[in-house]
Coordinates of C-alpha atoms in Angstrom, one line a residue:
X1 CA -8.4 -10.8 92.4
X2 CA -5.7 -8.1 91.3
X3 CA -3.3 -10.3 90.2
X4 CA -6.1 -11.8 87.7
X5 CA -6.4 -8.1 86.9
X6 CA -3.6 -7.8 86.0
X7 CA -2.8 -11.0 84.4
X8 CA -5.3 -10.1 82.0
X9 CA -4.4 -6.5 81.2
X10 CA -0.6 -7.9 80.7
X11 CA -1.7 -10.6 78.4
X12 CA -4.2 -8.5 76.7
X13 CA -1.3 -6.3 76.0
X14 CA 0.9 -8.7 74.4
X15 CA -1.9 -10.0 72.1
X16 CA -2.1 -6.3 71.1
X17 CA 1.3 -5.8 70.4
X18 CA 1.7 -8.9 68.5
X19 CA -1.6 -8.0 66.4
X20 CA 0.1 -4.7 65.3
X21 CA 3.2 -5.8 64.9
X22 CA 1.8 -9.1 62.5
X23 CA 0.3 -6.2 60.6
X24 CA 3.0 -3.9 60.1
X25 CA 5.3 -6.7 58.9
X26 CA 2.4 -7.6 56.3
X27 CA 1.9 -4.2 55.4
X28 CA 5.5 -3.4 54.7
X29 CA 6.3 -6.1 51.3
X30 CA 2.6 -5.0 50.5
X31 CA 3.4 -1.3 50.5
X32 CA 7.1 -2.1 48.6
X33 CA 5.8 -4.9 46.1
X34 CA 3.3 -1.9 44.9
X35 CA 6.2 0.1 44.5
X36 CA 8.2 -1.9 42.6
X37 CA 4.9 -2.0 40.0
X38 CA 5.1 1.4 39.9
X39 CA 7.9 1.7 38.7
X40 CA 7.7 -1.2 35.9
X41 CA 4.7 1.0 34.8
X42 CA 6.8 4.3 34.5
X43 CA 9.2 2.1 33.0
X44 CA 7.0 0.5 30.7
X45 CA 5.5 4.3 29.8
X46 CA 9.0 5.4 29.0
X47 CA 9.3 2.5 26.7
X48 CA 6.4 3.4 24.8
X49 CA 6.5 7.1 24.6
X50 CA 10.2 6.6 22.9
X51 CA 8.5 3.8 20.2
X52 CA 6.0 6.0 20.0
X53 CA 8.5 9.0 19.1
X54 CA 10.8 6.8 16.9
X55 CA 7.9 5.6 14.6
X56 CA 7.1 9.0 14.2
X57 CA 10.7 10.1 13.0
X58 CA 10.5 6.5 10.6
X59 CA 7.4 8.0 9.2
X60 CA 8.5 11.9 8.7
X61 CA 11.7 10.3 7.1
X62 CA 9.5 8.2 4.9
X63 CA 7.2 11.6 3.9
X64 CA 10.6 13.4 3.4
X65 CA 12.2 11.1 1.5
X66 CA 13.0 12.1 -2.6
X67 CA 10.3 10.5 -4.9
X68 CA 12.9 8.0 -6.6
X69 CA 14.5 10.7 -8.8
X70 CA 10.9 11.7 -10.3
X71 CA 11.4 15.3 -12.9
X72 CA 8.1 16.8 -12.9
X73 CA 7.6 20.7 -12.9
X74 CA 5.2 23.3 -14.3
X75 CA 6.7 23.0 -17.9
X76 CA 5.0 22.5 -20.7
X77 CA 3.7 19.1 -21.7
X78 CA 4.1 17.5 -24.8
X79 CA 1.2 17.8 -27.3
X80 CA -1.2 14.5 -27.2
X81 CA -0.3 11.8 -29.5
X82 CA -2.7 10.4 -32.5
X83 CA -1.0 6.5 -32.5
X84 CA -3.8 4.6 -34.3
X85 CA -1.5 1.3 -33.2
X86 CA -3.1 -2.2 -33.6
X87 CA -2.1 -5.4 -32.9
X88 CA -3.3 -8.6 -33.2
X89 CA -3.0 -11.0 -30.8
X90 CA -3.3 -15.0 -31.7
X91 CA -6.3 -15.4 -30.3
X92 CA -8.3 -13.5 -32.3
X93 CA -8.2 -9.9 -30.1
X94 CA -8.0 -7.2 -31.8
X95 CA -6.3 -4.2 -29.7
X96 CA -6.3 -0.9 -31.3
X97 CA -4.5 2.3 -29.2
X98 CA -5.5 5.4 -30.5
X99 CA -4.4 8.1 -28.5
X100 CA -2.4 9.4 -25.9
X101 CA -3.2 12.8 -23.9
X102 CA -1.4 14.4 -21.2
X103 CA -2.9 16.4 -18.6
X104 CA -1.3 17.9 -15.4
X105 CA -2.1 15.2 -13.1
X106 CA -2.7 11.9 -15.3
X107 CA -2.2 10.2 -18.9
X108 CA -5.8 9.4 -20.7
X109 CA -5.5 6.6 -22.9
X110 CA -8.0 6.0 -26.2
X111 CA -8.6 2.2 -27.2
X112 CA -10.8 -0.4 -29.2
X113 CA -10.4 -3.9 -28.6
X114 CA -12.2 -6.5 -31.1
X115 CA -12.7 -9.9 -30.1
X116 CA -12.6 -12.7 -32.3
X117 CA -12.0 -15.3 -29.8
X118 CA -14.4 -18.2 -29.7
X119 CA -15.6 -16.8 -25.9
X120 CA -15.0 -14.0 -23.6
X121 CA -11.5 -12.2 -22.8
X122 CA -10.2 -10.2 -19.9
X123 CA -7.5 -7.7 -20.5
X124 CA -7.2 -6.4 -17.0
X125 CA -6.9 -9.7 -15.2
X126 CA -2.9 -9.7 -14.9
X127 CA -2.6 -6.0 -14.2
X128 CA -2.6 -2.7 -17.0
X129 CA 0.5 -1.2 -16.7
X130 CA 2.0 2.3 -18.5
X131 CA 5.5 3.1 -18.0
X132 CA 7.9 5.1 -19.0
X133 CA 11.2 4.9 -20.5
X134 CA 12.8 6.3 -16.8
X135 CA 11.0 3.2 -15.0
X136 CA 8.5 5.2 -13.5
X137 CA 5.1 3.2 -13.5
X138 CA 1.9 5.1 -13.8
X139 CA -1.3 3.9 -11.2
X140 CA -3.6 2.6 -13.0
X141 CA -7.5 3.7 -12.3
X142 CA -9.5 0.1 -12.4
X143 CA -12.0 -0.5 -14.5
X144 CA -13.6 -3.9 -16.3
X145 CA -11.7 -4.7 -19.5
X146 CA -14.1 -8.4 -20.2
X147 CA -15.0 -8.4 -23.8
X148 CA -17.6 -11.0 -25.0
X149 CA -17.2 -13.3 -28.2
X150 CA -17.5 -11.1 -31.2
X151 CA -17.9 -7.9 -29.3
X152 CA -16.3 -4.7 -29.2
X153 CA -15.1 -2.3 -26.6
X154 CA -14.1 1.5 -26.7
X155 CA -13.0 3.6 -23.9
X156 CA -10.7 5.6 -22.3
X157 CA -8.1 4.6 -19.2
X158 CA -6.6 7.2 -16.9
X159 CA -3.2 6.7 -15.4
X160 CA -2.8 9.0 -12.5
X161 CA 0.4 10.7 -12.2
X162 CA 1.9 13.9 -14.5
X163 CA 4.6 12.7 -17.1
X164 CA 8.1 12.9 -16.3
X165 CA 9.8 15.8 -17.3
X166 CA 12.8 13.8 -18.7
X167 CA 10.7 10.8 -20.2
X168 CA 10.9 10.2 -24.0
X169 CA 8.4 7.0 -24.7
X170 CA 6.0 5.3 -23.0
X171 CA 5.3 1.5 -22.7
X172 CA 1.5 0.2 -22.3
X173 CA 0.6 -3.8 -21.1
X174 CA -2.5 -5.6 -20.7
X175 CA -2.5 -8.3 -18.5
X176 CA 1.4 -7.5 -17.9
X177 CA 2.1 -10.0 -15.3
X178 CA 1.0 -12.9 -17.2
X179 CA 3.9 -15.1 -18.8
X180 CA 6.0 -14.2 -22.8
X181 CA 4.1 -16.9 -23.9
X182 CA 0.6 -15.6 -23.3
X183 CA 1.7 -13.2 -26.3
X184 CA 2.0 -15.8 -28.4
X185 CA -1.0 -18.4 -26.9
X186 CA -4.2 -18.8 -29.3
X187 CA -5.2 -20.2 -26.6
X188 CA -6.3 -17.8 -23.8
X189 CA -8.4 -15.9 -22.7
X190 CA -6.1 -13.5 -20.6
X191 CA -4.0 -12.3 -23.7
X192 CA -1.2 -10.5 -23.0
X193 CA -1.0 -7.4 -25.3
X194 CA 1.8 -4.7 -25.2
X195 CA 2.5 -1.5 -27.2
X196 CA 6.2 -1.0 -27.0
X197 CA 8.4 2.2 -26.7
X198 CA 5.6 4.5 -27.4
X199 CA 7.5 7.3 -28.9
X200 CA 6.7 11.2 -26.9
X201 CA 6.5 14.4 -29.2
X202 CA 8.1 17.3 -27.3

């Protein structure tokens, strides 16, 4: 009867020990594949924290950077200019510009356009540009330039942007990206309309 005592405590002693030791060899690639993921995660924060820091040097460079040799100061500018320029485009259009002011922070254009096409044109379509003789391109402020058959438009355009201290003319386009040949087209109802070397009185 003791030696089935006994038996039993011996065997129930080896199950044991092979219980905890199947458990601490499970536990152990457990507890060092976790750490290997921690560390790819500290890695990975690393990683980002210097993208993070490099992108923000691109962009202070980029806010530092010289605004492509722009001249513009607090001196005076030129007094506004009473053109009265028209041209007349193939089709019909009529474009007269009229004036030119200067202000400190954009360019105010005054213009008529006539159309005698046989239906509508768009002068905006392909872009208004307003540039100056020192390749500096003025934004343009958006607006509607569609003019029905046989009507007539007025109005004003604002260029943002103060004029260049060393600029001596200006250039203006109506749908500027469209082709030469659009200049010369009856045909169209995109003309393409441009005052040329607009000349500044300083």
């Amino acid at each position: 009867m003791i030696k089935k005592r006994l038996l039993a405590v011996l065997l129930m002693s080896i199950f044991i020990s092979v219980v905890v030791g199947c458990g601490n060899s499970e536990n152990e690639p457990v507890e060092a594949e976790v750490d290997e993921v921690g560390e790819m995660s500290d890695q990975e924060q690393k990683e980002q924290t210097s993208e993070i820091q490099e992108k923000g040097d691109e962009d202070q460079d980029r806010n530092d950077a010289p605004t492509s040799g722009r001249s513009t100061s607090n001196k005076g500018l030129p007094n506004d200019l009473e053109v009265n320029e028209r041209i007349k485009h193939p089709t019909g259009v009529i474009m007269t510009l009229e004036k030119v002011s200067f202000e400190d922070d954009y360019i105010a254009v005054d213009f008529m356009i006539q159309n005698g096409y046989s239906a509508y044109v768009k002068l905006d379509l392909e872009g208004v540009e307003l540039v100056d003789d020192t390749g500096f391109e003025y934004s343009f402020q958006p607006v509607d330039l569609r003019v029905g058959k046989n009507e007539r438009m007025e109005g004003t355009l604002i260029f943002v942007g103060r004029l260049d201290d060393k600029a001596n003319s200006l250039t203006l386009s109506f749908n500027s990206q469209s082709t030469e040949s659009d200049e010369e087209n009856a045909n169209t109802q995109y003309p393409k309309i441009v005052f040329d070397q607009i000349q500044i009185e300083r």
